[in-house]
């Protein structure tokens, strides 16, 4: 009796379980039966997403990554549960006779018989399982190593690894152009200069107190944007009433037009000299004493002491230069009258000993631009404010001539009282054509003379014509630096060292092999250590876009970028031209004219 009751009890529960399973499967097929294709693709998509998340998160760390990993695990569990439930449902259906009572349901699903329905569902499940296996093997063997490699980049982006940069990522930096002139009024109110925009597009200003007491070095490879920074700085100086003296050996295509437009807006004079032109423009000796004229000769013709064997031969040349300078100052001779009076100045022996110097002087005396009796008045521009733009050259006698003018301008800055003139900023573009010991020595004294110097060059090699001490003095006197892209690794290292050093995190990773024998780097294997690196490293400096530079000298070094000033109205630049004083009217001074250059033969 007892066994019969137990058998009846289990039979009851077995029958109840069969009915529950039967009803569950029927409900499942009734609800999802009409969207089997959608369920199939949804299941595959869920499986792929879950597997991808697991593969990616296998190599990552952090709270966000942990959250993603948790979602991935739940997705994986849901995928397998859904797969097992459907498979179990098919097994149950295989042992339940629903073909008689639910033939309509099977037909509504698109199957003619239950056996075809069962075979279709089994094919669905096998396909899902096969796709999952193939995808899993592919992800572990191919994708996981790539994800592992991205871990290093991820750590860098999150700030976990700051010690090294990847130049492949840095090359993606690009900046949008802008109009720099719209920032000029704000800079003037702040008594500052606008230099450019930083990486967050915020304006970078430099106080006038800082600028007026500092020299500036602008360095960058050809076409990197050195002239654009000159446009921005010197347009503002002219607008603020100061004087700009610009030496341009290469004849920039845009800078003279921009500075002329700035002078027109400010109502200031623009004096344009082109030493290449066959027109009479200036007398560099006008108003100079004998010592100053001698300094011009010494700087222009490279007669300075160098501390080597060549000094023996230069002694006689310097003596001759001083005698000529004394005679020129005493008689107020223009440049063209030096050679005709040479017999009255030097003896035959002195002329023989100074042959190299005199040959160079003879060549320079034929420069038409220096034939004026008085010529262009640079001193008046210094007193009123404005711009003197001097086009020179990097070779030949024009290069010597621009050195003479540079020395003369430095003398004027020294001689004119501070209160009688405006602040003077001298810009020496392609400074290698103007380098001389006088420039180096004067660069450290300009700050006390209400003036400063900005010089531009392409690389540190451009300063090689100077000795090591002079080169270091020139660079040390330039406390402001604006450095564009550098191609030379040595120069890039020099610029990077000027930005200073910071503490940064460096990471190391252990390489492991996963279940598919692929090499991976897991986030848990990262080891971090602190080290020092340059604040702005060499990769960054060598990959800067055009018109983008490193600004050094006013707080922390920063990356800033510039855009050119657009001048639409660009009439031809007119060289200042003067007549020679005819011999019959020697008491009259030369006067500026506003026509074509005159013919020397009419006056000689």
Coordinates of C-alpha atoms in Angstrom, one line a residue:
X1 CA 0.0 0.0 0.0
X2 CA 2.8 2.4 0.9
X3 CA 4.7 1.7 -2.3
X4 CA 1.5 2.3 -4.3
X5 CA 1.0 5.7 -2.7
X6 CA 4.6 6.6 -3.4
X7 CA 4.3 5.5 -7.0
X8 CA 1.0 7.5 -7.3
X9 CA 2.7 10.5 -5.8
X10 CA 5.6 10.5 -8.3
X11 CA 3.3 9.7 -11.1
X12 CA 1.2 12.7 -10.2
X13 CA 4.2 15.1 -10.1
X14 CA 5.7 13.6 -13.3
X15 CA 2.5 14.2 -15.1
X16 CA 2.3 17.7 -13.6
X17 CA 5.9 18.4 -14.7
X18 CA 5.1 17.2 -18.2
X19 CA 2.1 19.4 -18.4
X20 CA 4.1 22.4 -17.2
X21 CA 6.9 21.8 -19.6
X22 CA 4.4 21.2 -22.3
X23 CA 2.6 24.5 -21.6
X24 CA 6.0 26.3 -21.3
X25 CA 7.2 25.2 -24.7
X26 CA 3.9 26.0 -26.3
X27 CA 3.9 29.5 -24.8
X28 CA 7.5 30.0 -25.9
X29 CA 6.8 28.9 -29.5
X30 CA 3.5 30.9 -29.5
X31 CA 5.2 34.1 -28.4
X32 CA 8.4 33.9 -30.5
X33 CA 7.3 31.5 -33.2
X34 CA 6.4 34.2 -35.7
X35 CA 9.9 36.0 -35.4
X36 CA 12.3 33.1 -35.5
X37 CA 14.5 34.9 -38.1
X38 CA 14.7 37.9 -35.9
X39 CA 15.5 35.8 -32.8
X40 CA 18.2 34.0 -34.8
X41 CA 20.0 37.2 -35.8
X42 CA 19.5 38.8 -32.4
X43 CA 21.0 35.7 -30.7
X44 CA 24.1 35.9 -33.0
X45 CA 24.5 39.6 -32.5
X46 CA 24.2 39.2 -28.7
X47 CA 26.8 36.4 -28.9
X48 CA 29.2 38.5 -31.0
X49 CA 28.9 41.6 -28.8
X50 CA 29.4 39.5 -25.6
X51 CA 32.4 37.8 -27.0
X52 CA 33.9 41.0 -28.3
X53 CA 33.5 42.7 -25.0
X54 CA 35.1 39.9 -23.2
X55 CA 38.0 39.8 -25.6
X56 CA 38.6 43.6 -25.3
X57 CA 38.1 43.8 -21.6
X58 CA 40.4 40.9 -21.1
X59 CA 43.3 43.4 -21.6
X60 CA 41.9 46.5 -19.8
X61 CA 41.7 47.8 -16.3
X62 CA 39.7 50.5 -14.5
X63 CA 36.2 51.1 -13.2
X64 CA 34.6 51.7 -16.5
X65 CA 36.2 48.6 -18.0
X66 CA 35.1 46.6 -15.0
X67 CA 31.5 47.7 -15.7
X68 CA 31.8 46.7 -19.3
X69 CA 33.3 43.4 -18.4
X70 CA 30.3 42.7 -16.0
X71 CA 27.8 43.5 -18.8
X72 CA 29.8 41.2 -21.1
X73 CA 29.6 38.3 -18.6
X74 CA 25.9 38.8 -18.2
X75 CA 25.4 38.9 -22.0
X76 CA 27.4 35.6 -22.3
X77 CA 25.4 33.9 -19.6
X78 CA 22.1 35.1 -21.2
X79 CA 23.3 33.8 -24.6
X80 CA 24.1 30.3 -23.3
X81 CA 20.9 30.2 -21.2
X82 CA 18.8 31.2 -24.2
X83 CA 20.6 28.6 -26.3
X84 CA 20.1 25.9 -23.7
X85 CA 16.4 26.8 -23.2
X86 CA 15.7 26.6 -26.9
X87 CA 17.6 23.3 -27.2
X88 CA 15.8 21.9 -24.2
X89 CA 12.5 23.0 -25.6
X90 CA 13.2 21.0 -28.8
X91 CA 14.1 18.0 -26.8
X92 CA 10.9 18.2 -24.8
X93 CA 8.9 18.8 -28.0
X94 CA 10.5 15.7 -29.5
X95 CA 8.8 13.6 -26.8
X96 CA 5.5 15.4 -26.8
X97 CA 2.9 14.7 -29.4
X98 CA 1.7 18.2 -30.5
X99 CA 1.3 17.3 -34.1
X100 CA -2.3 16.4 -33.7
X101 CA -3.5 19.2 -31.5
X102 CA -1.2 22.0 -32.7
X103 CA -0.9 21.3 -36.4
X104 CA -2.2 24.8 -37.1
X105 CA 0.6 26.4 -35.0
X106 CA 3.2 24.5 -37.0
X107 CA 1.6 25.5 -40.3
X108 CA 1.5 29.1 -39.1
X109 CA 5.2 29.1 -38.6
X110 CA 5.7 28.1 -42.3
X111 CA 6.3 24.4 -41.9
X112 CA 4.2 21.7 -43.5
X113 CA 4.9 19.2 -40.7
X114 CA 6.3 18.9 -37.2
X115 CA 9.4 17.0 -38.4
X116 CA 10.3 19.9 -40.7
X117 CA 9.7 22.4 -37.9
X118 CA 12.0 20.3 -35.6
X119 CA 14.7 20.1 -38.3
X120 CA 14.6 23.8 -38.9
X121 CA 14.9 24.7 -35.2
X122 CA 17.8 22.3 -34.9
X123 CA 19.5 23.9 -37.9
X124 CA 19.1 27.3 -36.3
X125 CA 20.8 26.2 -33.1
X126 CA 23.6 24.4 -34.8
X127 CA 24.2 27.5 -37.0
X128 CA 24.4 29.8 -33.9
X129 CA 26.8 27.5 -32.1
X130 CA 29.0 27.2 -35.2
X131 CA 29.1 30.9 -35.8
X132 CA 30.0 31.4 -32.1
X133 CA 32.8 28.9 -32.2
X134 CA 34.3 30.5 -35.4
X135 CA 34.0 34.0 -34.0
X136 CA 35.4 33.1 -30.7
X137 CA 38.5 31.5 -32.3
X138 CA 39.0 34.5 -34.6
X139 CA 38.7 37.0 -31.8
X140 CA 41.1 35.2 -29.5
X141 CA 43.7 34.5 -32.3
X142 CA 43.6 37.7 -34.3
X143 CA 41.6 40.5 -32.5
X144 CA 42.8 40.0 -29.0
X145 CA 46.5 40.7 -29.8
X146 CA 45.3 43.9 -31.6
X147 CA 43.2 44.9 -28.6
X148 CA 46.2 44.1 -26.4
X149 CA 48.3 46.5 -28.4
X150 CA 45.7 49.2 -28.1
X151 CA 46.1 48.9 -24.3
X152 CA 49.3 51.0 -24.5
X153 CA 47.6 53.7 -26.5
X154 CA 44.6 53.6 -24.1
X155 CA 46.9 54.0 -21.1
X156 CA 48.5 57.0 -22.8
X157 CA 45.1 58.6 -23.6
X158 CA 43.9 58.1 -20.0
X159 CA 47.0 59.7 -18.6
X160 CA 48.3 56.5 -17.2
X161 CA 51.5 56.5 -19.3
X162 CA 52.9 60.0 -20.0
X163 CA 56.6 59.2 -20.4
X164 CA 56.5 58.5 -24.2
X165 CA 54.7 59.9 -27.2
X166 CA 53.8 58.3 -30.5
X167 CA 54.6 60.4 -33.5
X168 CA 51.9 58.6 -35.5
X169 CA 49.3 60.1 -33.2
X170 CA 51.0 63.5 -33.1
X171 CA 50.8 63.9 -36.8
X172 CA 47.1 64.1 -36.6
X173 CA 47.2 67.5 -34.9
X174 CA 45.5 70.2 -37.0
X175 CA 44.3 73.8 -36.3
X176 CA 41.8 75.9 -37.9
X177 CA 42.8 79.3 -39.3
X178 CA 41.6 82.5 -37.7
X179 CA 41.8 86.3 -38.0
X180 CA 44.6 87.5 -35.6
X181 CA 43.6 91.2 -35.9
X182 CA 40.4 90.7 -33.9
X183 CA 42.6 90.0 -30.8
X184 CA 44.7 93.2 -31.2
X185 CA 42.3 95.6 -29.4
X186 CA 42.2 93.4 -26.3
X187 CA 45.9 93.1 -26.3
X188 CA 46.3 96.8 -26.5
X189 CA 44.0 97.3 -23.6
X190 CA 46.0 94.8 -21.5
X191 CA 49.2 96.5 -22.6
X192 CA 50.3 93.3 -24.1
X193 CA 50.9 91.6 -27.5
X194 CA 48.8 88.9 -28.9
X195 CA 51.0 86.0 -30.1
X196 CA 48.5 83.3 -31.2
X197 CA 46.0 80.7 -29.9
X198 CA 46.9 77.8 -27.7
X199 CA 45.6 74.2 -28.1
X200 CA 42.3 75.1 -26.6
X201 CA 41.9 78.1 -28.9
X202 CA 42.5 80.6 -26.1
X203 CA 44.5 83.7 -26.9
X204 CA 48.2 83.8 -25.8
X205 CA 49.2 87.2 -24.7
X206 CA 52.6 88.5 -23.7
X207 CA 52.9 91.6 -21.5
X208 CA 54.7 94.6 -23.0
X209 CA 56.9 94.9 -19.9
X210 CA 58.2 91.4 -20.6
X211 CA 58.6 91.9 -24.4
X212 CA 60.3 95.3 -24.1
X213 CA 63.0 93.9 -21.8
X214 CA 63.6 90.7 -23.8
X215 CA 65.1 89.6 -27.1
X216 CA 63.2 87.0 -29.0
X217 CA 64.5 84.0 -31.0
X218 CA 62.3 82.7 -33.8
X219 CA 63.4 79.4 -35.2
X220 CA 61.9 77.0 -37.7
X221 CA 62.4 75.1 -40.9
X222 CA 61.7 76.7 -44.2
X223 CA 58.0 77.5 -44.7
X224 CA 57.0 76.7 -41.1
X225 CA 55.6 80.2 -40.5
X226 CA 58.3 82.5 -39.1
X227 CA 57.2 85.4 -41.2
X228 CA 53.6 85.1 -40.0
X229 CA 54.7 85.6 -36.4
X230 CA 56.6 88.7 -37.5
X231 CA 53.4 90.0 -39.1
X232 CA 51.4 89.6 -35.9
X233 CA 54.0 91.0 -33.5
X234 CA 55.1 94.0 -35.5
X235 CA 51.7 95.0 -36.8
X236 CA 50.8 95.5 -33.1
X237 CA 53.9 97.4 -32.3
X238 CA 53.2 99.8 -35.1
X239 CA 49.6 100.2 -33.9
X240 CA 50.9 101.0 -30.4
X241 CA 53.1 103.8 -31.7
X242 CA 56.5 102.1 -31.7
X243 CA 59.2 101.8 -34.3
X244 CA 60.0 98.6 -36.2
X245 CA 63.2 98.1 -38.1
X246 CA 62.9 95.1 -40.4
X247 CA 65.9 93.4 -42.2
X248 CA 64.7 91.1 -44.9
X249 CA 67.5 89.3 -46.8
X250 CA 65.1 87.1 -48.7
X251 CA 62.4 89.7 -49.6
X252 CA 59.3 88.2 -48.1
X253 CA 56.2 87.9 -50.3
X254 CA 53.8 89.2 -47.6
X255 CA 55.5 90.9 -44.6
X256 CA 56.2 94.3 -46.2
X257 CA 52.6 94.6 -47.4
X258 CA 51.3 93.7 -44.0
X259 CA 53.6 96.2 -42.2
X260 CA 52.8 99.0 -44.7
X261 CA 49.1 98.4 -44.1
X262 CA 49.7 98.6 -40.4
X263 CA 51.5 101.9 -40.8
X264 CA 48.6 103.3 -42.9
X265 CA 46.1 102.4 -40.3
X266 CA 48.2 103.9 -37.5
X267 CA 49.1 107.0 -39.5
X268 CA 52.8 106.3 -39.2
X269 CA 55.5 106.5 -41.9
X270 CA 56.6 103.4 -43.8
X271 CA 60.1 103.7 -45.2
X272 CA 60.9 101.0 -47.7
X273 CA 64.5 100.5 -48.8
X274 CA 65.6 97.8 -51.3
X275 CA 69.3 97.5 -51.5
X276 CA 69.0 95.4 -54.7
X277 CA 67.3 98.2 -56.6
X278 CA 69.3 100.5 -58.9
X279 CA 68.0 103.7 -57.2
X280 CA 69.8 106.1 -54.8
X281 CA 68.3 105.6 -51.4
X282 CA 70.6 106.3 -48.4
X283 CA 73.9 107.5 -47.1
X284 CA 74.8 105.2 -44.1
X285 CA 77.6 107.6 -43.0
X286 CA 75.3 110.6 -42.6
X287 CA 75.6 112.0 -39.1
X288 CA 78.1 109.3 -38.0
X289 CA 81.5 110.1 -36.4
X290 CA 84.8 108.4 -37.3
X291 CA 84.5 105.7 -34.6
X292 CA 81.0 104.7 -35.8
X293 CA 82.0 104.6 -39.5
X294 CA 85.0 102.5 -38.6
X295 CA 82.7 100.1 -36.8
X296 CA 80.6 99.8 -39.9
X297 CA 83.6 98.9 -42.0
X298 CA 84.8 96.4 -39.4
X299 CA 81.5 94.7 -39.1
X300 CA 80.7 94.6 -42.8
X301 CA 84.1 93.4 -44.1
X302 CA 84.7 90.9 -41.3
X303 CA 87.7 92.7 -39.8
X304 CA 87.1 91.8 -36.2
X305 CA 89.7 89.9 -34.1
X306 CA 89.1 86.2 -34.1
X307 CA 91.9 85.0 -32.0
X308 CA 93.6 83.0 -34.8
X309 CA 96.4 83.6 -37.3
X310 CA 94.2 85.8 -39.5
X311 CA 94.4 88.6 -37.0
X312 CA 97.9 89.3 -38.1
X313 CA 96.7 90.3 -41.6
X314 CA 93.6 92.1 -40.3
X315 CA 95.6 94.6 -38.2
X316 CA 96.7 96.6 -41.3
X317 CA 93.2 96.4 -42.7
X318 CA 91.7 97.8 -39.5
X319 CA 94.2 100.6 -39.4
X320 CA 93.3 101.5 -43.0
X321 CA 89.6 101.3 -42.2
X322 CA 90.0 103.7 -39.3
X323 CA 91.9 106.2 -41.4
X324 CA 89.3 106.1 -44.1
X325 CA 86.6 106.5 -41.5
X326 CA 88.3 109.5 -40.0
X327 CA 88.6 111.2 -43.4
X328 CA 85.0 110.5 -44.3
X329 CA 83.7 111.9 -41.0
X330 CA 85.9 115.0 -41.2
X331 CA 84.8 115.9 -44.8
X332 CA 81.2 114.5 -44.6
X333 CA 81.9 112.4 -47.7
X334 CA 79.1 110.2 -49.2
X335 CA 80.0 106.6 -50.1
X336 CA 80.6 107.4 -53.7
X337 CA 83.5 109.8 -52.9
X338 CA 85.7 107.4 -50.9
X339 CA 87.6 105.8 -53.8
X340 CA 88.3 109.1 -55.6
X341 CA 89.9 110.4 -52.4
X342 CA 91.8 107.2 -51.5
X343 CA 95.2 108.6 -52.6
X344 CA 94.8 111.4 -50.1
X345 CA 94.0 109.0 -47.3
X346 CA 96.3 106.0 -47.6
X347 CA 99.9 105.6 -48.7
X348 CA 100.9 103.1 -51.4
X349 CA 102.3 100.8 -48.7
X350 CA 99.0 101.0 -46.7
X351 CA 97.0 100.3 -49.8
X352 CA 99.1 97.3 -50.5
X353 CA 98.7 95.8 -47.0
X354 CA 94.9 96.4 -47.0
X355 CA 94.3 95.1 -50.5
X356 CA 91.5 92.7 -49.6
X357 CA 89.6 95.3 -47.6
X358 CA 90.0 97.9 -50.3
X359 CA 88.8 95.5 -53.0
X360 CA 85.7 94.8 -51.0
X361 CA 85.2 98.6 -50.4
X362 CA 85.5 99.3 -54.1
X363 CA 82.8 96.7 -54.9
X364 CA 80.5 98.2 -52.2
X365 CA 81.1 101.7 -53.5
X366 CA 79.4 100.8 -56.8
X367 CA 76.1 99.9 -54.9
X368 CA 73.6 102.4 -56.2
X369 CA 71.5 102.4 -53.1
X370 CA 74.4 104.0 -51.1
X371 CA 75.1 106.9 -53.5
X372 CA 72.9 109.5 -51.7
X373 CA 74.4 112.5 -50.0
X374 CA 71.8 112.3 -47.1
X375 CA 69.0 110.0 -48.3
X376 CA 66.4 108.2 -46.2
X377 CA 66.0 109.6 -42.7
X378 CA 65.8 106.6 -40.4
X379 CA 66.2 108.7 -37.3
X380 CA 63.0 110.6 -37.9
X381 CA 61.1 107.3 -38.0
X382 CA 62.6 106.3 -34.7
X383 CA 61.4 109.5 -33.2
X384 CA 57.8 109.3 -34.6
X385 CA 57.2 105.6 -34.7
X386 CA 56.5 103.6 -37.8
X387 CA 58.5 101.1 -39.9
X388 CA 61.7 101.0 -41.8
X389 CA 61.8 98.0 -44.1
X390 CA 65.1 97.0 -45.5
X391 CA 65.4 94.4 -48.3
X392 CA 68.9 93.0 -48.5
X393 CA 70.4 89.8 -49.7
X394 CA 72.2 86.8 -48.4
X395 CA 75.2 87.0 -50.8
X396 CA 77.5 89.6 -52.4
X397 CA 77.9 93.3 -51.7
X398 CA 74.2 93.7 -50.7
X399 CA 74.8 91.4 -47.7
X400 CA 77.8 93.6 -46.7
X401 CA 75.6 96.7 -47.2
X402 CA 72.8 95.5 -44.9
X403 CA 75.4 94.8 -42.2
X404 CA 76.5 98.4 -42.5
X405 CA 72.9 99.6 -42.0
X406 CA 72.4 97.2 -39.1
X407 CA 75.4 98.6 -37.3
X408 CA 74.3 102.2 -38.1
X409 CA 70.8 101.5 -36.7
X410 CA 72.3 100.1 -33.5
X411 CA 74.4 103.2 -33.2
X412 CA 71.3 105.4 -33.5
X413 CA 69.5 103.5 -30.8
X414 CA 72.5 104.1 -28.6
X415 CA 72.9 107.8 -29.4
X416 CA 69.3 109.1 -29.5
X417 CA 68.1 109.8 -26.0
X418 CA 65.4 107.4 -24.8
X419 CA 62.9 110.1 -24.2
X420 CA 63.3 111.6 -27.7
X421 CA 62.3 108.5 -29.6
X422 CA 59.8 105.6 -29.5
X423 CA 60.6 102.0 -28.4
X424 CA 62.5 100.4 -31.3
X425 CA 62.3 96.7 -32.1
X426 CA 64.8 95.3 -34.7
X427 CA 63.8 92.2 -36.6
X428 CA 66.6 90.3 -38.3
X429 CA 65.1 87.7 -40.6
X430 CA 67.5 85.0 -41.7
X431 CA 69.9 86.3 -39.2
X432 CA 72.9 84.3 -40.6
X433 CA 73.2 87.1 -43.2
X434 CA 73.6 89.7 -40.5
X435 CA 75.7 88.0 -37.9
X436 CA 78.7 89.9 -36.6
X437 CA 80.3 90.4 -33.2
X438 CA 78.8 93.9 -32.9
X439 CA 75.3 92.5 -33.1
X440 CA 76.1 89.9 -30.5
X441 CA 77.6 92.4 -28.1
X442 CA 74.8 95.0 -28.6
X443 CA 72.1 92.4 -28.1
X444 CA 72.7 92.2 -24.4
X445 CA 72.5 96.0 -24.0
X446 CA 69.4 96.8 -26.0
X447 CA 67.0 96.2 -23.1
X448 CA 68.5 99.2 -21.3
X449 CA 68.2 101.4 -24.4
X450 CA 64.5 101.2 -24.9
X451 CA 64.9 98.6 -27.7
X452 CA 65.0 94.9 -28.3
X453 CA 66.1 92.4 -31.0
X454 CA 64.2 89.6 -32.6
X455 CA 66.1 87.3 -34.9
X456 CA 64.8 84.4 -37.1
X457 CA 66.7 81.5 -38.5
X458 CA 66.1 77.9 -39.6
X459 CA 68.3 75.9 -37.3
X460 CA 71.1 76.1 -34.9
X461 CA 73.6 75.5 -37.7
X462 CA 72.8 79.0 -39.1
X463 CA 74.7 80.5 -36.1
X464 CA 77.8 78.4 -36.8
X465 CA 79.6 81.4 -38.4
X466 CA 80.0 82.7 -34.8
X467 CA 82.4 81.2 -32.4
X468 CA 80.9 79.1 -29.6
X469 CA 81.0 81.8 -27.0
X470 CA 79.3 84.4 -29.2
X471 CA 76.7 81.9 -30.3
X472 CA 75.8 81.1 -26.7
X473 CA 75.7 84.8 -25.8
X474 CA 73.3 85.5 -28.6
X475 CA 70.9 82.7 -27.6
X476 CA 71.2 83.4 -23.9
X477 CA 70.2 87.0 -24.5
X478 CA 67.1 85.9 -26.2
X479 CA 64.9 85.0 -23.2
X480 CA 61.8 84.6 -25.4
X481 CA 61.6 81.7 -27.8
X482 CA 59.2 80.9 -30.6
X483 CA 60.2 77.6 -32.1
X484 CA 58.5 76.1 -35.1
X485 CA 58.8 72.5 -36.5
X486 CA 62.4 71.3 -36.4
X487 CA 63.7 68.6 -38.8
X488 CA 67.0 68.2 -37.2
X489 CA 66.9 65.8 -34.2
X490 CA 69.7 67.7 -32.5
X491 CA 67.8 71.0 -32.8
X492 CA 64.6 69.4 -31.7
X493 CA 66.4 68.0 -28.6
X494 CA 67.7 71.5 -27.9
X495 CA 64.2 73.0 -28.0
X496 CA 62.8 70.2 -25.9
X497 CA 65.4 70.8 -23.3
X498 CA 64.4 74.4 -23.0
X499 CA 60.8 73.5 -22.1
X500 CA 62.1 71.9 -18.8
X501 CA 61.4 68.5 -17.3
X502 CA 58.4 67.0 -15.6
X503 CA 57.7 63.7 -13.7
X504 CA 55.8 61.2 -15.8
X505 CA 54.6 57.6 -15.6
X506 CA 56.2 55.0 -17.7
X507 CA 54.6 51.6 -18.0
X508 CA 55.9 48.1 -18.8
X509 CA 53.8 45.1 -19.9
X510 CA 54.3 41.4 -19.7
X511 CA 53.6 39.4 -22.8
X512 CA 51.5 36.3 -22.4
X513 CA 49.9 33.7 -24.6
X514 CA 46.2 33.1 -24.6
X515 CA 44.3 29.8 -25.3
X516 CA 44.9 30.2 -29.0
X517 CA 48.7 30.7 -28.6
X518 CA 48.5 34.3 -29.6
X519 CA 50.7 36.9 -27.8
X520 CA 48.7 39.4 -25.7
X521 CA 49.4 42.1 -23.2
X522 CA 46.9 42.1 -20.4
X523 CA 46.0 45.2 -18.4
X524 CA 46.6 43.4 -15.1
X525 CA 50.3 42.9 -16.2
X526 CA 51.0 46.6 -16.4
X527 CA 53.8 47.9 -14.1
X528 CA 54.2 51.6 -13.7
X529 CA 57.3 53.6 -12.7
X530 CA 57.9 57.3 -12.4
X531 CA 60.6 59.0 -14.5
X532 CA 61.5 62.4 -15.9
X533 CA 60.9 63.6 -19.4
X534 CA 60.9 66.9 -21.3
X535 CA 57.7 68.9 -20.8
X536 CA 57.3 69.0 -24.6
X537 CA 59.2 66.2 -26.2
X538 CA 61.1 65.9 -29.5
X539 CA 58.4 64.0 -31.2
X540 CA 56.0 66.8 -30.7
X541 CA 58.5 69.4 -31.9
X542 CA 59.3 67.5 -35.0
X543 CA 55.7 66.9 -35.9
X544 CA 54.3 70.4 -35.4
X545 CA 52.0 71.6 -38.3
X546 CA 52.8 74.7 -40.3
X547 CA 52.2 78.0 -38.4
X548 CA 52.4 76.1 -35.0
X549 CA 55.2 76.7 -32.5
X550 CA 56.4 76.2 -29.0
X551 CA 56.4 79.4 -27.0
X552 CA 59.0 79.6 -24.3
X553 CA 59.9 82.4 -21.9
X554 CA 56.7 83.4 -20.2
X555 CA 55.6 80.8 -17.7
X556 CA 55.3 77.2 -18.8
X557 CA 56.1 76.4 -22.4
X558 CA 53.0 76.1 -24.5
X559 CA 52.0 75.1 -28.0
X560 CA 50.5 78.0 -29.9
X561 CA 49.5 78.5 -33.5
X562 CA 49.1 81.5 -35.7
X563 CA 47.3 82.6 -38.9
X564 CA 48.5 85.2 -41.4
X565 CA 47.1 88.7 -41.6
X566 CA 45.3 89.1 -44.9
X567 CA 45.9 92.3 -46.9
X568 CA 43.7 92.5 -49.9
X569 CA 44.8 95.9 -51.3
X570 CA 48.5 95.3 -52.3
X571 CA 49.8 98.1 -54.6
X572 CA 53.4 97.8 -55.6
X573 CA 55.9 98.7 -53.0
X574 CA 57.7 102.0 -53.8
X575 CA 61.3 102.3 -53.0
X576 CA 62.4 105.6 -51.5
X577 CA 64.5 107.4 -54.0
X578 CA 66.7 110.5 -53.9
X579 CA 68.6 112.7 -56.3
X580 CA 72.3 113.3 -56.2
X581 CA 73.2 116.9 -55.5
X582 CA 74.5 118.4 -58.7
X583 CA 78.0 119.7 -58.4
X584 CA 77.0 123.2 -59.2
X585 CA 74.7 123.2 -56.2
X586 CA 76.8 121.6 -53.6
X587 CA 75.3 123.7 -50.8
X588 CA 71.8 122.2 -51.4
X589 CA 70.8 119.0 -49.7
X590 CA 69.3 116.1 -51.6
X591 CA 65.5 115.9 -51.5
X592 CA 63.3 113.0 -51.8
X593 CA 61.5 112.6 -55.1
X594 CA 58.4 110.7 -56.1
X595 CA 59.2 109.4 -59.5
X596 CA 61.4 106.9 -61.4
X597 CA 65.0 106.4 -60.1
X598 CA 67.3 109.1 -61.5
X599 CA 70.3 108.5 -63.8
X600 CA 73.7 108.9 -62.2
X601 CA 75.3 110.1 -65.4
X602 CA 73.2 113.2 -65.3
X603 CA 74.9 114.3 -62.1
X604 CA 78.4 113.0 -62.4

